[in-house]
XYZ file of C-alpha atoms in Angstrom:
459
model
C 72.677 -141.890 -6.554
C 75.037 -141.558 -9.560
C 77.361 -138.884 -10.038
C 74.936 -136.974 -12.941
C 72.456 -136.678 -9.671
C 75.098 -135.302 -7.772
C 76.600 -133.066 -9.605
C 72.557 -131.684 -10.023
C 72.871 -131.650 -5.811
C 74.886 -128.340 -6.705
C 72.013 -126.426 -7.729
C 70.190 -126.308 -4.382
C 73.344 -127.135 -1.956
C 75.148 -123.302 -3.123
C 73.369 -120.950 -0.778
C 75.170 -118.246 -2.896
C 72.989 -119.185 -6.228
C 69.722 -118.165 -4.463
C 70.095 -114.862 -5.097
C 71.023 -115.215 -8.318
C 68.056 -117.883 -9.010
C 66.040 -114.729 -7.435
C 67.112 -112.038 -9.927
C 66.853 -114.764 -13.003
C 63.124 -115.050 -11.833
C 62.319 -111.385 -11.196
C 62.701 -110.599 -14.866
C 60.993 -113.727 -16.183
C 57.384 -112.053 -15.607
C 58.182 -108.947 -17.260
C 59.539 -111.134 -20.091
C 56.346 -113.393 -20.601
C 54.461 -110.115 -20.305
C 56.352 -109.218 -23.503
C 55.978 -112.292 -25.530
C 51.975 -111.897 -24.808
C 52.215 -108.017 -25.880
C 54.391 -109.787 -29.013
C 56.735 -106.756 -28.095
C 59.626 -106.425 -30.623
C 62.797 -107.162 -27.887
C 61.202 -110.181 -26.494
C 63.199 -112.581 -28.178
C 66.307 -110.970 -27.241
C 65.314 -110.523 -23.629
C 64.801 -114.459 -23.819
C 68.533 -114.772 -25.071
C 70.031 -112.659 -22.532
C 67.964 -114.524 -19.823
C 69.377 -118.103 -21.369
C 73.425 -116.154 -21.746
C 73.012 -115.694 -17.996
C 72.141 -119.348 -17.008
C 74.409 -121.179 -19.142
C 77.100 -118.447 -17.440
C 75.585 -119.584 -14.270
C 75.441 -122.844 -14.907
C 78.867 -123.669 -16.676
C 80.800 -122.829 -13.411
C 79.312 -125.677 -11.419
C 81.198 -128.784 -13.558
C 84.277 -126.590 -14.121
C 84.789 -125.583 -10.499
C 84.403 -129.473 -10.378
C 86.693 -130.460 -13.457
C 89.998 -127.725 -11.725
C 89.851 -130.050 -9.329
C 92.408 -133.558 -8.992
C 89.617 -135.617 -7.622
C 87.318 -135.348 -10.611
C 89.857 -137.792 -12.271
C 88.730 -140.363 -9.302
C 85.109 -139.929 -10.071
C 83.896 -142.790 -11.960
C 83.092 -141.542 -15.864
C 83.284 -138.334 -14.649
C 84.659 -136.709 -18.265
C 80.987 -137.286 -19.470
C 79.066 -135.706 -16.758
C 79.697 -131.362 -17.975
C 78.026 -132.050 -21.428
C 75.285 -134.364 -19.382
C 74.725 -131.581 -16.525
C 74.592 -128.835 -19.401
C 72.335 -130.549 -21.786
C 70.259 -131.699 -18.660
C 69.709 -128.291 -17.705
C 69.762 -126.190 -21.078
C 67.440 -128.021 -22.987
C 64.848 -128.359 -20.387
C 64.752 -124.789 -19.777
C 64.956 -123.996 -23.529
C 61.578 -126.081 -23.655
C 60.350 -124.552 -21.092
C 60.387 -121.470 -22.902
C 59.271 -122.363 -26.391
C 56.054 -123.773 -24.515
C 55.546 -119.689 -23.144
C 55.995 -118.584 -26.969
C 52.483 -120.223 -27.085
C 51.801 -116.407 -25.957
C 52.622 -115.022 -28.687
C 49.480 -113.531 -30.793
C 50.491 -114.923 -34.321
C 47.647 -114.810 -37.147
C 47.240 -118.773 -36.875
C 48.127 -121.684 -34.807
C 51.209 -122.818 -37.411
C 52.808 -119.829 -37.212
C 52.583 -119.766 -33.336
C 54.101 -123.757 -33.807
C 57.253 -121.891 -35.895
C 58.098 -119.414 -33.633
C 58.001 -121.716 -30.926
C 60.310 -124.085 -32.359
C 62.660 -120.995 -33.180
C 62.282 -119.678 -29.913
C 63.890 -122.911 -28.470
C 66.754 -122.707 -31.225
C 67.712 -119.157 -30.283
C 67.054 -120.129 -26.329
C 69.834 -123.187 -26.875
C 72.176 -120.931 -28.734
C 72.273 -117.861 -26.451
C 72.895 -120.965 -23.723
C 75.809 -122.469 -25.437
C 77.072 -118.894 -25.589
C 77.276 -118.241 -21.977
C 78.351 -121.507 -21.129
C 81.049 -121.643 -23.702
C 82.440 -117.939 -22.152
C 82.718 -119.614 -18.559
C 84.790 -122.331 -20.150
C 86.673 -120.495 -22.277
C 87.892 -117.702 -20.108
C 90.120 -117.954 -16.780
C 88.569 -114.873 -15.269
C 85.685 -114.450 -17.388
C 83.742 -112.545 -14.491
C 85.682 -109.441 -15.586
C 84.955 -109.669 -18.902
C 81.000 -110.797 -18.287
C 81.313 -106.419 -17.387
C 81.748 -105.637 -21.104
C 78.779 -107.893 -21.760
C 76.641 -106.517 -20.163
C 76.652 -103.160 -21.622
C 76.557 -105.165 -24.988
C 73.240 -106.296 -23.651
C 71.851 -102.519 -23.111
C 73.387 -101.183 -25.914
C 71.277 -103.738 -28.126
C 68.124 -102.082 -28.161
C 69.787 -98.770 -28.990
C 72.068 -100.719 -31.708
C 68.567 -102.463 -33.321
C 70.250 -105.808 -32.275
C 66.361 -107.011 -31.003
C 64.919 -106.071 -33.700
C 67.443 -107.862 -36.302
C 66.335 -110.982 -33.874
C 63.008 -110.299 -34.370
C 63.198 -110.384 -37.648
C 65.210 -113.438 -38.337
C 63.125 -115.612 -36.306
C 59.925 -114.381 -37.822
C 60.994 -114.217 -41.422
C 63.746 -117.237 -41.361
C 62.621 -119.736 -39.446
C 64.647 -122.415 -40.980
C 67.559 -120.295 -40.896
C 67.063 -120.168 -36.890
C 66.344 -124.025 -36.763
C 69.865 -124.906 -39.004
C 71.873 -122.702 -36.524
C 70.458 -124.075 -33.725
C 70.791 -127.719 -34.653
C 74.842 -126.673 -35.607
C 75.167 -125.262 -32.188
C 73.595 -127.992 -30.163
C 76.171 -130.225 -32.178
C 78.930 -128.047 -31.934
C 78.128 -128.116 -28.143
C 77.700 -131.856 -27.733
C 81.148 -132.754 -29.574
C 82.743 -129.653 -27.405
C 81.725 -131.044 -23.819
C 82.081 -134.621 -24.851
C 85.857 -134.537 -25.501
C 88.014 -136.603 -24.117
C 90.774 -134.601 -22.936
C 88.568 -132.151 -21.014
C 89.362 -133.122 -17.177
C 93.334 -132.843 -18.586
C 92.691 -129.291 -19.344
C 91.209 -127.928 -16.267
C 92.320 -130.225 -13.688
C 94.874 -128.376 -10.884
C 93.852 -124.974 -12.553
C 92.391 -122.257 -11.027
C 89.108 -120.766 -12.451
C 87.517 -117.757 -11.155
C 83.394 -118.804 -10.746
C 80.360 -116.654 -10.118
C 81.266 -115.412 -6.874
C 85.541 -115.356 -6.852
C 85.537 -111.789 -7.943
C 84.678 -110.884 -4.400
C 86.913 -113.639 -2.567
C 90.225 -111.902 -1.404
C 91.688 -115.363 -0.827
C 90.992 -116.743 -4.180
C 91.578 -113.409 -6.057
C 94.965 -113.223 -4.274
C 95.600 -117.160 -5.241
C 94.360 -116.238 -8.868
C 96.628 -113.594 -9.203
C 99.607 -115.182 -8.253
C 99.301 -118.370 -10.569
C 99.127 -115.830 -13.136
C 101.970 -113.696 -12.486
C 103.935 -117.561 -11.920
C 103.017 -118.452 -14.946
C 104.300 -115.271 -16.949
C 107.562 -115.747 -14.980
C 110.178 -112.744 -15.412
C 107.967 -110.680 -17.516
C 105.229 -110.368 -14.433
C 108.264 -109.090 -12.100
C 106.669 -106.511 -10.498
C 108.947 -103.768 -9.947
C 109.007 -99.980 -7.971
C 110.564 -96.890 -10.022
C 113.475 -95.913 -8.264
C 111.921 -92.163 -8.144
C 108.846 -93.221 -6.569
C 110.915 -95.839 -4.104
C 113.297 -93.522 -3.252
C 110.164 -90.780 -2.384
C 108.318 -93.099 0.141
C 111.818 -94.711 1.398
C 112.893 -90.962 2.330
C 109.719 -90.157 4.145
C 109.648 -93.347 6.136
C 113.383 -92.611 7.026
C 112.663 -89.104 7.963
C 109.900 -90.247 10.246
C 110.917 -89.815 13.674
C 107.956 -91.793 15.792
C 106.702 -95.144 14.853
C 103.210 -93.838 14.088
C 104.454 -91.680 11.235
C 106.450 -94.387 9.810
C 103.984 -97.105 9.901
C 101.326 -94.015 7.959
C 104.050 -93.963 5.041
C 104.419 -97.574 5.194
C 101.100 -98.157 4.693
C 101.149 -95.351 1.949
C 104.253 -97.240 0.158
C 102.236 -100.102 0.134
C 99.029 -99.147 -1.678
C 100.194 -96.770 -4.380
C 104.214 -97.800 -5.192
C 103.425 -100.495 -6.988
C 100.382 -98.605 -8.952
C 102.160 -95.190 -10.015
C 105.021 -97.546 -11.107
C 102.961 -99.381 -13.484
C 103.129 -97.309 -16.780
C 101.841 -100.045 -18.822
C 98.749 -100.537 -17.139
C 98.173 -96.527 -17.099
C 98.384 -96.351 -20.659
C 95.863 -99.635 -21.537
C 93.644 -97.886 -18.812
C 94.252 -94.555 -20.460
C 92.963 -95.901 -23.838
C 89.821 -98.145 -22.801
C 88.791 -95.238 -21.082
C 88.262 -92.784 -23.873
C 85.741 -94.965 -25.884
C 83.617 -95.580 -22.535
C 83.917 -91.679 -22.213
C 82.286 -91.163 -25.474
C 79.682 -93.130 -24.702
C 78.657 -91.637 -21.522
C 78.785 -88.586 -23.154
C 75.943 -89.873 -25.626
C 74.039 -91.033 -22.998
C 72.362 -88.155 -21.659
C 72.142 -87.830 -18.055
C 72.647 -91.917 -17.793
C 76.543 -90.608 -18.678
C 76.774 -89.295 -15.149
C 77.200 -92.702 -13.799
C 80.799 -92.193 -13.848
C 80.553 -90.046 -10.384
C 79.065 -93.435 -8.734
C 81.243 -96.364 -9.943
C 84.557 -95.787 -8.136
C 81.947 -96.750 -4.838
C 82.475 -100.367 -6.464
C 86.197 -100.833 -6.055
C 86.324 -98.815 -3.004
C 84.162 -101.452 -1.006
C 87.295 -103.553 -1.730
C 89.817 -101.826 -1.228
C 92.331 -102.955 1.449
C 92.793 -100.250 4.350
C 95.248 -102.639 6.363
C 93.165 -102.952 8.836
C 93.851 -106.834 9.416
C 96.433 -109.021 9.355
C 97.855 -112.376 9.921
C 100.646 -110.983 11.965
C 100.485 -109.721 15.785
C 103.175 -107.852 15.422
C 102.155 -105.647 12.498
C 101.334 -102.613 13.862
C 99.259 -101.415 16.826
C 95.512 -100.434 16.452
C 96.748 -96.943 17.147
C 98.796 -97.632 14.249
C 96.212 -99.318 11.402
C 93.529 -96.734 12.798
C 95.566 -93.720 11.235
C 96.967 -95.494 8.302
C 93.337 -96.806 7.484
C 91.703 -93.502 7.755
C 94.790 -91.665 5.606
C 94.467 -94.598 3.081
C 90.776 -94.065 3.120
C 91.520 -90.159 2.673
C 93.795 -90.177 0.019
C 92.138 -92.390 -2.283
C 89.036 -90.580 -1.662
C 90.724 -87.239 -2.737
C 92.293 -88.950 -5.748
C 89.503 -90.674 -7.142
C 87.064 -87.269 -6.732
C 90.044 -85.774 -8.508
C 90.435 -87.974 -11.526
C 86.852 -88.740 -11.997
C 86.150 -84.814 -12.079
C 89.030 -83.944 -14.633
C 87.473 -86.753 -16.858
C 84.440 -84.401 -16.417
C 86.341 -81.719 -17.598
C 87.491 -83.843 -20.525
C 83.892 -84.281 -21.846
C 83.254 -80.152 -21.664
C 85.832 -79.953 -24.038
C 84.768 -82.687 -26.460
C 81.226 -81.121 -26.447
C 81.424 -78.774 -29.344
C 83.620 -81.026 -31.239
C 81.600 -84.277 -30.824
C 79.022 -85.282 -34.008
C 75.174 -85.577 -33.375
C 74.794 -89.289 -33.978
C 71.381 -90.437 -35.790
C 69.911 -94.250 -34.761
C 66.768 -95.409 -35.688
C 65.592 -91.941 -36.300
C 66.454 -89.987 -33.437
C 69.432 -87.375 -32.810
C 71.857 -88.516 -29.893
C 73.759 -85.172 -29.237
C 77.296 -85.692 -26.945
C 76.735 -83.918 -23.631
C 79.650 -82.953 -20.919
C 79.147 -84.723 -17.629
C 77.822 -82.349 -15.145
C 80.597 -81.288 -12.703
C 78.181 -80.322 -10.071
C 78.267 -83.910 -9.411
C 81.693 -83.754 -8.176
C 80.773 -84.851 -4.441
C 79.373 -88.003 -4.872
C 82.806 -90.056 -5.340
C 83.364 -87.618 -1.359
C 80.040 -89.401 -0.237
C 80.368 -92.829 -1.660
C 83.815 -93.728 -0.887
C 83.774 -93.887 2.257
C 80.148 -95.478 2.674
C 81.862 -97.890 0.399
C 84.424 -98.313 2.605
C 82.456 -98.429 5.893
C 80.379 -101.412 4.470
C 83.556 -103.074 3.635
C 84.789 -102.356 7.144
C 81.633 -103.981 8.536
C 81.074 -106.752 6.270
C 84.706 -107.644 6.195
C 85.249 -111.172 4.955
C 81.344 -111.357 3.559
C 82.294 -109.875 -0.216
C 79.110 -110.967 -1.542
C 77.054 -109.133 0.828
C 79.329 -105.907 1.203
C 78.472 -106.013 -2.607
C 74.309 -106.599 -2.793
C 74.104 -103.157 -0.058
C 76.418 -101.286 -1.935
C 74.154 -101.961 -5.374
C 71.057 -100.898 -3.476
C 72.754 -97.851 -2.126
C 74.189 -96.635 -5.853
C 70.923 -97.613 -7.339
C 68.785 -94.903 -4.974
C 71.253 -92.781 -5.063
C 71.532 -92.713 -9.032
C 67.869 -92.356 -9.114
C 67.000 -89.881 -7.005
C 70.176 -87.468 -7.598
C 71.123 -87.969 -11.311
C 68.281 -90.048 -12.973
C 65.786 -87.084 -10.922
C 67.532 -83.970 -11.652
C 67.711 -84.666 -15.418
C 64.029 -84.589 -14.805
C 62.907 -82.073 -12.533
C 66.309 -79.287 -12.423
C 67.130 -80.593 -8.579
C 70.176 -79.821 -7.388
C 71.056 -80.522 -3.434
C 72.342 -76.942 -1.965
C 75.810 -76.537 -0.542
C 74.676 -76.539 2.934
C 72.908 -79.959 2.002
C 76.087 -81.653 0.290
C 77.947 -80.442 3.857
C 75.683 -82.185 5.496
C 75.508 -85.509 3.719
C 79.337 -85.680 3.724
C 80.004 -84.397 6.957
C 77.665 -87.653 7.787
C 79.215 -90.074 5.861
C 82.948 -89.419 6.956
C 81.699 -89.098 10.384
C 80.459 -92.627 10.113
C 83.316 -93.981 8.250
C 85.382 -92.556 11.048
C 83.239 -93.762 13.907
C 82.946 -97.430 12.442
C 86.796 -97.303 11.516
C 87.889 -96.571 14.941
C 85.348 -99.169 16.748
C 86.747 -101.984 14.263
C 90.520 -100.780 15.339
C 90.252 -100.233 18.936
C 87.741 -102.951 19.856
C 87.030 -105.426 17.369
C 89.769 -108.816 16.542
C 92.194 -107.788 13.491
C 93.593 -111.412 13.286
C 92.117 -112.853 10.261
């Protein structure tokens, strides 16, 4: 077996890319049904399908090239652009032969837009592979893509494709030959084991590993030396320091401890308040344009509670009893539940204000009118926090997993209690919203408390 037919091994030997390989072939029906109806955003659908691979792809040889043994492996600097091309252009074929779908007037024409088809496929491939090699932690940035992606129909992006590829061909054919080049000579160089060997580059999946995040984020803050000192304001020090002081019994102290912890370091960090401050007013404004989509907002804190650390475990003994991490978790749990409902529903607040202020914006023909964010929503952060957190409790150590439930939980509950009311005017009662988070804090609490008391907190 030589080492091209290894590194291939990868493909089926990751348990982890099934799912993905799953999701990839979901959407390929609904995208050949397209390119039979000769619907106007199949060609983009095609390129987004082809970003996502090469993304996928492109982390197998460079979780392979960060580390020292690929300079052991026997002509191992040729094997990326061998493993890419193997798998891009065969797949970008594979594709062109479906454009035979597509109900042109005559057979040449169907020959053209096949040939362009594969062009675009290769280019959109390139793409996502050259973003995995191009950026450390490109998984965080892979987020702003993807509302790129939706906002594309909206924006007339799949149409301009459309167009291009139907009216110049040999435009799409030049481009794609340049890329395919550009590609070759990029994952051919010499140098490119030097650059990514003893580095470490977050994959598909590292988002959701603690250990590697933590290992990530430490090289980083090594490698900006002084300037990443990460420092406490004496106000805020001095305000936990006091309380823990003040605390007579050990359970009290160990709470504000635990408190100090968590949220020090963030109130301290002014700079990171303000870049957070100013990224979030442009995604404001465009949840206000998009209807009742914009109420999203409510539901996405859910996504960064199911990580969030409730000191729970620990790699000490001595750190605390489970009397102890039971209170602090639940307080921790508490508090950030309380802040992030209270944050997410002044940004509410925000939008009511912007309302009569805000310009009716005219795409394509229609009128896209800025609407506030609907207040009444203010209890789902209450409900989905700590569901959040109870399926990180559970799943603890099993990110990716923790991750999949939590998507099918926000997707049923954004259907059926913001995508449905924007429909049909239904509202759950009071007495209903009791209920549900009476429920879900009672299960948090339960599952908390039977992970404290009974369960291992060694990791």
């Amino acid at each position: 077996m030589n080492t091209l037919q290894t590194n291939l091994k990868h493909l089926y030997q990751r348990k982890r890319f099934l799912l993905l390989y799953l999701s990839l072939a979901l959407f390929i029906f609904l995208i050949v049904k397209s390119i039979a109806g000769a619907e106007k955003f199949c060609f983009w659908a095609v390129g987004v399908w082809m970003f996502s691979l090469g993304s996928l792809m492109a982390t197998l040889p460079v979780d392979v090239l960060t580390k020292p043994f690929s300079y052991c492996l026997p002509r191992h600097n040729s094997i990326p652009r061998k493993f890419l091309f193997s798998i891009g252009i065969v797949i970008s074929f594979l594709w062109s032969v479906v454009f035979l779908l597509y109900p042109a007037e005559n057979f040449t024409r169907v020959i053209s837009i096949c040939i362009s088809a594969f062009f675009i496929c290769t280019i959109f491939y390139w793409f996502g592979a050259w973003f995995v090699f191009r950026f450390r932690s490109w998984g965080n940035i892979v987020g702003l893509f993807v509302l790129v992606i939706y906002g594309g129909s909206l924006l007339g992006i799949d149409i301009l494709i459309r167009r291009i590829v139907m009216q110049n061909a040999l435009l799409v054919i030049v481009s794609g030959i340049l890329a395919n080049v550009a590609a070759f000579i990029y994952w051919g160089r010499a140098g490119i084991a030097r650059r990514y060997c003893g580095r470490i580059w977050m994959g598909a999946f590292d988002a959701w590993d603690k250990e590697k995040l933590l290992k990530y984020k430490q090289t980083i803050l090594a490698e900006k030396g002084d300037k990443a000192h990460i420092f406490v304001l004496p106000k805020v020090e001095k305000f936990f320091i006091n309380r823990i002081s003040q605390s007579g019994e050990n359970l009290s102290r160990y709470i504000w401890g635990g408190l100090y912890k968590s949220f020090a370091v963030m109130l301290s960090c002014r700079n990171d308040w303000i870049r957070f401050i100013v990224v979030l007013l442009p995604i404001l404004l465009v949840f206000g344009y998009m209807q009742q989509g914009g109420n999203i907002i409510f539901l996405m804190p859910a996504f960064a509670a199911v990580s969030l650390s409730l000191h729970t475990h620990s790699t000490l003994l001595i750190s605390g009893g489970r009397r102890e991490r039971f209170w602090t978790a639940l307080i921790l749990g508490t508090a950030a539940a309380l802040l992030i409902t209270a944050f997410v529903t002044f940004v509410a607040l925000i939008t009511s204000w912007l309302e009569p202020i805000m310009p009716v914006l005219t795409l394509k023909g229609q009128q896209f009118g800025f609407k506030m964010l609907n207040v009444n929503f203010f209890f789902l952060p209450l409900f989905m926090i700590p569901v959040a957190l109870t399926v990180g409790l559970i799943f603890y150590g099993k990110p990716m997993i923790a991750m999949i439930i939590m998507m099918a939980v926000f997707q049923s509950v954004f259907i059926f209690l913001i995508i449905k009311p924007g429909k049909n005017q239904f509202m759950p009662g009071p007495t209903l919203i009791i209920i549900i988070l009476l429920c879900s804090w009672a299960v948090f609490v339960s599952v908390l408390r039977y992970i404290c008391m009974k369960c291992s907190l060694v990791k």
